Amino acid sequence: MSKALFNLKDRVALVTGASRGLGQYMALALARAGADLVITSRDESRLKKTAEKIQALNRTVLAAELDVLELESIQRMMEDIQQRFKGRLDILVNNAGCNVRRRALEVTEEEWDRVVNTNMRGGFFVAQAAARVMKEYGYGRIINIGSVTCVAGYAGMGPYCASRGGIKQLTMSLAHDWAEYGITVNCLAPGWFKTAQSAGLYEDPTWLSMLTERIPLRRPGQPTDLDGAVVFLASESSRYVTGQTILVDGGVSTGAIRAMQQSEWSTR
């Protein structure tokens, strides 16, 4: 297989929510594959470390402030991209999001709105703005970041699960809508990944043991485990893939089937 299929040289990629966590790692993966980057955060100052790492790879980088809940903020970001990259945008990694861990009976209206509006409403309008630019070139790769909760539900994560399930459905709709413009739209759905903001959970040995037992590959994900998938979806190698949700979860989404099999074995 030609390496050129995975080469992102001369491509411009936008990664939202790139100041830390998986967004930062995915931005770096795209830069290593040759792409120039636009990285965003609600606080532009938090992008400094990510920008420095991208520059160290000899790639051009634009750090931009973005609040996905504000349409004016999205428009300002797109204007910045047009000025810096002469209107060019090839790849969007729609990563900005948030979560609230709370039992369903305790979720407030404000918490519901914040999670669902950030993850789904914000994701839609960023994708819309990107597609308007991509349409002019007849080419685009949109990667909506979901999670294993696109296909599975967990207690204490009602708004988050609802928003991620919505992202999966939205991905299919946009893929159908924008295929005529040469734009593919896919959903990249990570499982349980250890990042700086989730590190506290992984310090609980009982919880970690329970989680690991439910993952067929017997370990949580590391951020670099997403490198291959995000470059694949951003590159020419995925040119005939659209409307799909690709789970990178160590097999944890097979858990319901696995539990059922164990139950059957225990009765034999």
Coordinates of N, CA and C in Angstrom, one line a residue, residues 58-241:
N58 N 7.9 21.2 12.5 CA 8.1 22.0 11.2 C 6.8 22.1 10.5
R59 N 5.7 22.2 11.2 CA 4.4 22.5 10.6 C 3.9 23.9 11.0
T60 N 3.1 24.5 10.1 CA 2.5 25.8 10.4 C 1.4 25.5 11.3
V61 N 1.2 26.4 12.3 CA 0.1 26.3 13.2 C -0.5 27.6 13.6
L62 N -1.8 27.6 13.6 CA -2.6 28.8 14.0 C -3.4 28.4 15.3
A63 N -3.2 29.1 16.4 CA -3.9 28.9 17.6 C -5.0 30.0 17.7
A64 N -6.3 29.5 17.8 CA -7.4 30.4 17.8 C -8.4 30.2 18.9
E65 N -8.9 31.2 19.4 CA -10.0 31.1 20.5 C -11.3 30.7 19.8
L66 N -12.0 29.8 20.5 CA -13.3 29.3 19.9 C -14.2 28.9 21.1
D67 N -15.4 29.4 21.1 CA -16.4 28.9 22.0 C -17.5 28.3 21.0
V68 N -17.6 27.0 21.0 CA -18.5 26.4 20.0 C -20.0 26.7 20.3
L69 N -20.3 27.3 21.4 CA -21.7 27.7 21.7 C -22.1 29.0 21.1
E70 N -21.1 29.7 20.6 CA -21.4 31.1 20.0 C -21.1 31.1 18.5
L71 N -22.1 31.3 17.8 CA -22.0 31.3 16.3 C -21.0 32.4 15.8
E72 N -21.0 33.5 16.5 CA -20.0 34.6 16.2 C -18.6 34.2 16.4
S73 N -18.4 33.4 17.4 CA -17.0 32.9 17.7 C -16.6 31.9 16.6
I74 N -17.5 31.1 16.1 CA -17.2 30.2 15.0 C -16.9 30.9 13.8
Q75 N -17.6 32.0 13.5 CA -17.4 32.8 12.3 C -16.1 33.5 12.4
R76 N -15.7 34.0 13.6 CA -14.4 34.7 13.7 C -13.3 33.7 13.4
M77 N -13.4 32.5 14.0 CA -12.4 31.5 13.7 C -12.2 31.2 12.3
M78 N -13.3 31.0 11.6 CA -13.3 30.7 10.1 C -12.6 31.9 9.4
E79 N -12.9 33.1 9.8 CA -12.2 34.3 9.1 C -10.7 34.2 9.4
D80 N -10.3 33.8 10.6 CA -8.9 33.7 10.9 C -8.2 32.7 10.0
I81 N -8.9 31.6 9.8 CA -8.4 30.5 8.9 C -8.3 31.0 7.5
Q82 N -9.3 31.7 7.0 CA -9.2 32.2 5.6 C -8.0 33.1 5.4
Q83 N -7.8 34.0 6.4 CA -6.6 34.9 6.3 C -5.3 34.2 6.4
R84 N -5.2 33.2 7.2 CA -3.9 32.5 7.4 C -3.6 31.5 6.3
F85 N -4.6 30.8 5.9 CA -4.4 29.7 4.9 C -5.2 30.0 3.6
K86 N -5.5 31.2 3.3 CA -6.1 31.7 2.0 C -7.3 30.9 1.8
G87 N -8.1 30.7 2.8 CA -9.5 30.1 2.7 C -9.4 28.6 2.6
R88 N -8.3 28.0 2.8 CA -8.2 26.5 2.6 C -8.4 25.8 3.9
L89 N -9.3 24.8 3.9 CA -9.5 23.9 5.1 C -9.9 22.6 4.5
D90 N -9.1 21.6 4.8 CA -9.3 20.2 4.3 C -9.9 19.2 5.3
I91 N -9.5 19.4 6.5 CA -9.8 18.4 7.6 C -10.4 19.1 8.8
L92 N -11.4 18.6 9.3 CA -12.0 19.0 10.6 C -12.0 17.8 11.6
V93 N -11.4 18.0 12.8 CA -11.6 17.0 13.8 C -12.4 17.8 14.9
N94 N -13.7 17.4 14.9 CA -14.7 18.1 15.7 C -14.7 17.5 17.2
N95 N -13.7 18.0 18.0 CA -13.4 17.3 19.2 C -13.9 18.1 20.5
A96 N -14.2 19.4 20.4 CA -14.6 20.1 21.6 C -15.8 19.5 22.2
G97 N -15.8 19.3 23.5 CA -16.9 18.7 24.2 C -16.8 18.8 25.7
C98 N -17.8 18.4 26.4 CA -17.8 18.4 27.9 C -18.7 17.3 28.4
N99 N -18.6 17.1 29.7 CA -19.3 16.0 30.4 C -19.7 16.5 31.8
V100 N -20.8 15.9 32.3 CA -21.2 16.0 33.7 C -21.5 14.6 34.2
R101 N -20.9 14.2 35.3 CA -21.1 12.9 35.8 C -22.1 13.1 37.0
R102 N -23.3 12.7 36.8 CA -24.3 12.9 37.8 C -25.5 11.9 37.5
R103 N -26.0 11.3 38.5 CA -27.2 10.4 38.4 C -28.3 11.2 37.7
A104 N -29.1 10.5 36.9 CA -30.2 11.1 36.1 C -31.2 11.9 37.0
L105 N -31.5 11.4 38.2 CA -32.4 12.1 39.0 C -31.9 13.4 39.5
E106 N -30.6 13.6 39.4 CA -30.0 14.8 40.0 C -29.5 15.8 38.9
V107 N -29.6 15.5 37.6 CA -29.2 16.4 36.5 C -30.1 17.6 36.5
T108 N -29.4 18.8 36.4 CA -30.2 20.0 36.3 C -30.4 20.4 34.8
E109 N -31.3 21.3 34.6 CA -31.6 21.8 33.3 C -30.3 22.5 32.7
E110 N -29.6 23.2 33.5 CA -28.4 23.9 33.1 C -27.3 22.9 32.7
E111 N -27.2 21.8 33.4 CA -26.2 20.8 33.1 C -26.5 20.1 31.8
W112 N -27.8 19.8 31.7 CA -28.3 19.1 30.4 C -28.0 20.0 29.2
D113 N -28.4 21.3 29.3 CA -28.2 22.2 28.2 C -26.7 22.4 27.8
R114 N -25.9 22.5 28.9 CA -24.4 22.7 28.6 C -23.8 21.5 27.9
V115 N -24.1 20.3 28.4 CA -23.5 19.2 27.7 C -24.0 18.9 26.3
V116 N -25.3 18.9 26.2 CA -25.9 18.6 24.9 C -25.6 19.7 23.9
N117 N -25.7 21.0 24.3 CA -25.4 22.1 23.4 C -24.0 22.1 23.0
T118 N -23.1 21.9 23.9 CA -21.7 21.9 23.5 C -21.3 20.7 22.6
N119 N -21.7 19.5 23.0 CA -21.3 18.4 22.2 C -22.0 18.2 20.9
M120 N -23.3 18.5 20.8 CA -24.1 18.2 19.6 C -24.4 19.5 18.8
R121 N -25.0 20.5 19.5 CA -25.3 21.8 18.8 C -24.0 22.4 18.3
G122 N -23.0 22.6 19.2 CA -21.7 23.2 18.8 C -21.0 22.4 17.7
G123 N -21.0 21.1 17.9 CA -20.4 20.2 16.8 C -21.0 20.4 15.5
F124 N -22.4 20.5 15.4 CA -23.0 20.7 14.2 C -22.6 22.0 13.5
F125 N -22.6 23.1 14.2 CA -22.4 24.4 13.6 C -20.9 24.6 13.2
V126 N -20.0 24.0 13.9 CA -18.6 24.0 13.5 C -18.5 23.2 12.2
A127 N -19.1 22.0 12.1 CA -19.1 21.2 10.9 C -19.7 22.0 9.7
Q128 N -20.8 22.7 10.0 CA -21.5 23.4 9.0 C -20.5 24.5 8.4
A129 N -19.9 25.2 9.3 CA -18.9 26.3 8.9 C -17.8 25.7 8.1
A130 N -17.3 24.6 8.5 CA -16.1 23.9 7.8 C -16.6 23.4 6.4
A131 N -17.8 22.9 6.4 CA -18.3 22.3 5.1 C -18.5 23.4 4.1
R132 N -18.9 24.6 4.5 CA -19.1 25.7 3.5 C -17.8 26.1 2.9
V133 N -16.6 25.9 3.6 CA -15.3 26.2 3.0 C -14.9 25.0 2.1
M134 N -15.1 23.8 2.6 CA -14.7 22.6 1.9 C -15.4 22.5 0.6
K135 N -16.7 22.9 0.6 CA -17.5 22.8 -0.6 C -16.9 23.5 -1.8
E136 N -16.3 24.6 -1.5 CA -15.7 25.4 -2.6 C -14.5 24.7 -3.3
Y137 N -13.9 23.8 -2.6 CA -12.8 23.0 -3.1 C -13.2 21.6 -3.6
G138 N -14.4 21.2 -3.3 CA -14.8 19.9 -3.7 C -14.1 18.8 -2.9
Y139 N -13.7 19.1 -1.7 CA -12.9 18.1 -0.9 C -13.0 18.4 0.5
G140 N -13.2 17.4 1.4 CA -13.2 17.6 2.8 C -13.2 16.3 3.6
R141 N -12.6 16.3 4.8 CA -12.7 15.2 5.7 C -13.2 15.7 7.0
I142 N -14.4 15.4 7.4 CA -14.9 15.8 8.7 C -14.9 14.6 9.6
I143 N -14.3 14.7 10.8 CA -14.2 13.6 11.8 C -14.9 14.1 13.1
N144 N -16.1 13.6 13.3 CA -16.8 14.0 14.6 C -16.3 13.0 15.7
I145 N -15.9 13.6 16.8 CA -15.4 12.8 17.9 C -16.6 12.4 18.8
G146 N -16.8 11.1 18.8 CA -17.9 10.6 19.7 C -17.2 9.9 20.9
S147 N -17.8 8.7 21.2 CA -17.2 7.9 22.3 C -17.9 6.6 22.2
V148 N -17.5 5.6 23.1 CA -18.2 4.4 23.1 C -19.6 4.5 23.5
T149 N -20.0 5.7 24.1 CA -21.4 6.0 24.5 C -22.2 6.3 23.3
C150 N -21.6 6.3 22.1 CA -22.4 6.3 20.9 C -23.3 5.1 20.7
V151 N -22.8 4.0 21.3 CA -23.4 2.7 21.1 C -23.7 2.0 22.5
A152 N -23.4 2.6 23.6 CA -23.6 2.0 24.9 C -24.0 3.1 25.9
G153 N -24.8 2.7 26.9 CA -25.2 3.7 27.9 C -24.6 3.4 29.2
Y154 N -24.2 4.4 30.0 CA -23.7 4.2 31.3 C -24.4 5.1 32.3
A155 N -24.7 4.5 33.5 CA -25.3 5.3 34.6 C -24.5 6.5 34.9
G156 N -25.2 7.6 35.3 CA -24.5 8.8 35.7 C -24.0 9.6 34.5
M157 N -24.3 9.3 33.3 CA -23.8 10.0 32.1 C -25.0 10.3 31.1
G158 N -26.2 10.5 31.6 CA -27.3 10.7 30.7 C -27.1 11.7 29.6
P159 N -26.9 13.0 30.0 CA -26.7 14.0 28.9 C -25.6 13.7 28.0
Y160 N -24.5 13.2 28.5 CA -23.3 12.9 27.6 C -23.7 11.7 26.7
C161 N -24.3 10.7 27.2 CA -24.7 9.6 26.3 C -25.7 10.0 25.2
A162 N -26.6 10.9 25.6 CA -27.6 11.4 24.6 C -26.9 12.2 23.5
S163 N -25.9 13.0 23.9 CA -25.2 13.9 23.0 C -24.4 13.0 22.0
R164 N -23.7 12.0 22.6 CA -22.8 11.2 21.7 C -23.7 10.3 20.8
G165 N -24.8 9.8 21.3 CA -25.7 9.1 20.4 C -26.2 9.9 19.3
G166 N -26.4 11.2 19.6 CA -26.9 12.2 18.6 C -25.8 12.4 17.6
I167 N -24.5 12.5 18.0 CA -23.4 12.7 17.1 C -23.3 11.6 16.1
K168 N -23.5 10.4 16.5 CA -23.5 9.2 15.6 C -24.5 9.4 14.5
Q169 N -25.8 9.7 14.9 CA -26.8 9.9 13.9 C -26.6 11.1 13.0
L170 N -26.1 12.2 13.6 CA -25.8 13.4 12.9 C -24.7 13.1 11.8
T171 N -23.7 12.3 12.2 CA -22.7 11.9 11.3 C -23.2 11.3 10.0
M172 N -24.2 10.4 10.2 CA -24.7 9.7 9.0 C -25.5 10.6 8.2
S173 N -26.3 11.5 8.8 CA -27.0 12.5 8.0 C -26.1 13.5 7.2
L174 N -25.1 14.0 7.9 CA -24.2 14.9 7.2 C -23.4 14.2 6.1
A175 N -23.1 12.9 6.3 CA -22.4 12.2 5.3 C -23.2 12.1 4.0
H176 N -24.5 11.8 4.2 CA -25.4 11.7 3.0 C -25.6 13.1 2.4
D177 N -25.7 14.1 3.3 CA -26.0 15.5 2.8 C -24.9 16.1 2.0
W178 N -23.6 15.8 2.4 CA -22.5 16.5 1.8 C -21.6 15.7 0.9
A179 N -22.0 14.4 0.6 CA -21.2 13.6 -0.3 C -21.1 14.2 -1.6
E180 N -22.1 14.9 -2.1 CA -22.0 15.5 -3.4 C -21.0 16.5 -3.6
Y181 N -20.5 17.1 -2.4 CA -19.4 18.1 -2.4 C -18.0 17.5 -2.3
G182 N -17.9 16.2 -2.2 CA -16.6 15.5 -2.0 C -16.2 15.5 -0.6
I183 N -17.1 15.7 0.3 CA -16.8 15.7 1.8 C -17.3 14.4 2.4
T184 N -16.4 13.7 3.1 CA -16.7 12.6 3.9 C -16.9 13.0 5.3
V185 N -17.8 12.3 6.0 CA -18.1 12.6 7.4 C -18.2 11.3 8.2
N186 N -17.3 11.2 9.1 CA -17.3 10.0 9.9 C -17.1 10.3 11.4
C187 N -17.4 9.3 12.3 CA -17.4 9.5 13.7 C -16.3 8.6 14.3
L188 N -15.4 9.2 15.0 CA -14.3 8.4 15.7 C -14.7 8.3 17.1
A189 N -14.9 7.1 17.6 CA -15.5 6.9 18.9 C -14.5 6.2 19.9
P190 N -13.8 6.9 20.7 CA -12.8 6.3 21.6 C -13.6 5.6 22.8
G191 N -13.0 4.6 23.4 CA -13.5 4.0 24.6 C -13.0 4.7 25.8
W192 N -12.5 3.9 26.8 CA -12.0 4.5 28.0 C -10.5 4.8 27.9
F193 N -10.2 6.1 27.8 CA -8.8 6.5 27.6 C -8.3 7.3 28.9
K194 N -7.1 7.0 29.2 CA -6.5 7.8 30.3 C -5.8 9.0 29.8
T195 N -6.4 10.2 30.3 CA -5.8 11.5 29.9 C -5.6 12.3 31.2
A196 N -5.0 13.5 31.1 CA -4.7 14.3 32.3 C -6.0 14.6 33.0
Q197 N -7.1 14.9 32.3 CA -8.3 15.3 33.0 C -9.1 14.1 33.6
S198 N -8.8 12.9 33.2 CA -9.5 11.7 33.7 C -8.6 10.9 34.6
A199 N -7.4 11.4 34.9 CA -6.4 10.6 35.6 C -6.8 10.2 37.0
G200 N -7.7 11.1 37.6 CA -8.2 10.8 39.0 C -8.9 9.5 39.1
L201 N -9.7 9.2 38.0 CA -10.4 7.9 38.0 C -9.5 6.7 38.1
Y202 N -8.4 6.8 37.3 CA -7.5 5.7 37.1 C -6.6 5.5 38.4
E203 N -6.7 6.4 39.3 CA -5.9 6.2 40.6 C -6.6 5.3 41.6
D204 N -7.9 5.0 41.3 CA -8.7 4.1 42.1 C -8.5 2.7 41.7
P205 N -7.7 1.8 42.4 CA -7.4 0.5 41.9 C -8.6 -0.4 41.7
T206 N -9.6 -0.2 42.6 CA -10.8 -1.1 42.5 C -11.5 -0.8 41.2
W207 N -11.7 0.5 40.9 CA -12.4 1.0 39.7 C -11.6 0.5 38.5
L208 N -10.3 0.7 38.5 CA -9.4 0.4 37.4 C -9.5 -1.1 37.1
S209 N -9.5 -1.9 38.1 CA -9.5 -3.4 38.0 C -10.9 -3.8 37.3
M210 N -12.0 -3.2 37.8 CA -13.3 -3.4 37.2 C -13.3 -3.1 35.8
L211 N -12.8 -1.9 35.4 CA -12.8 -1.4 34.0 C -12.0 -2.3 33.2
T212 N -10.8 -2.7 33.6 CA -9.9 -3.5 32.8 C -10.5 -4.9 32.5
E213 N -11.2 -5.4 33.5 CA -11.9 -6.7 33.3 C -12.9 -6.7 32.2
R214 N -13.5 -5.5 32.0 CA -14.5 -5.4 30.9 C -14.0 -5.0 29.6
I215 N -12.7 -4.8 29.5 CA -12.0 -4.5 28.2 C -11.3 -5.7 27.6
P216 N -11.8 -6.3 26.5 CA -11.1 -7.5 26.0 C -9.6 -7.4 25.9
L217 N -9.1 -6.3 25.5 CA -7.6 -6.1 25.4 C -7.0 -5.9 26.7
R218 N -7.7 -5.8 27.8 CA -7.2 -5.8 29.1 C -6.4 -4.6 29.5
R219 N -6.7 -3.5 28.9 CA -6.1 -2.2 29.3 C -6.9 -1.0 28.8
P220 N -6.9 0.1 29.6 CA -7.5 1.3 29.0 C -6.7 1.8 27.8
G221 N -7.3 2.7 27.0 CA -6.6 3.2 25.9 C -5.5 4.3 26.3
Q222 N -4.5 4.4 25.5 CA -3.5 5.4 25.6 C -3.8 6.4 24.4
P223 N -3.6 7.7 24.6 CA -4.0 8.7 23.6 C -3.4 8.3 22.2
T224 N -2.2 7.8 22.2 CA -1.5 7.5 20.9 C -2.2 6.3 20.2
D225 N -3.1 5.6 20.9 CA -3.8 4.5 20.2 C -4.8 5.0 19.2
L226 N -5.1 6.3 19.2 CA -6.0 7.0 18.2 C -5.2 7.4 17.0
D227 N -3.9 7.5 17.0 CA -3.1 8.1 15.9 C -3.5 7.5 14.6
G228 N -3.5 6.2 14.5 CA -3.8 5.5 13.2 C -5.2 5.8 12.7
A229 N -6.1 5.8 13.6 CA -7.5 6.0 13.1 C -7.8 7.4 12.7
V230 N -7.2 8.4 13.4 CA -7.5 9.7 13.0 C -6.8 10.1 11.7
V231 N -5.6 9.6 11.5 CA -4.9 9.8 10.2 C -5.6 9.1 9.1
F232 N -6.0 7.9 9.3 CA -6.8 7.2 8.3 C -8.0 8.0 7.8
L233 N -8.8 8.4 8.8 CA -10.0 9.1 8.4 C -9.8 10.5 7.8
A234 N -8.6 11.1 8.1 CA -8.3 12.4 7.6 C -7.6 12.3 6.2
S235 N -7.2 11.2 5.8 CA -6.4 11.0 4.6 C -7.1 10.4 3.4
E236 N -6.4 10.3 2.3 CA -7.0 9.8 1.1 C -7.3 8.3 1.2
S237 N -6.7 7.6 2.2 CA -6.9 6.2 2.4 C -8.3 5.9 2.8
S238 N -9.1 6.9 3.3 CA -10.5 6.6 3.7 C -11.5 7.2 2.7
R239 N -11.0 7.4 1.4 CA -11.8 8.1 0.5 C -13.2 7.5 0.2
Y240 N -13.4 6.2 0.4 CA -14.6 5.5 0.2 C -15.3 5.1 1.5
V241 N -15.0 5.8 2.6 CA -15.6 5.6 3.9 C -16.3 6.8 4.3

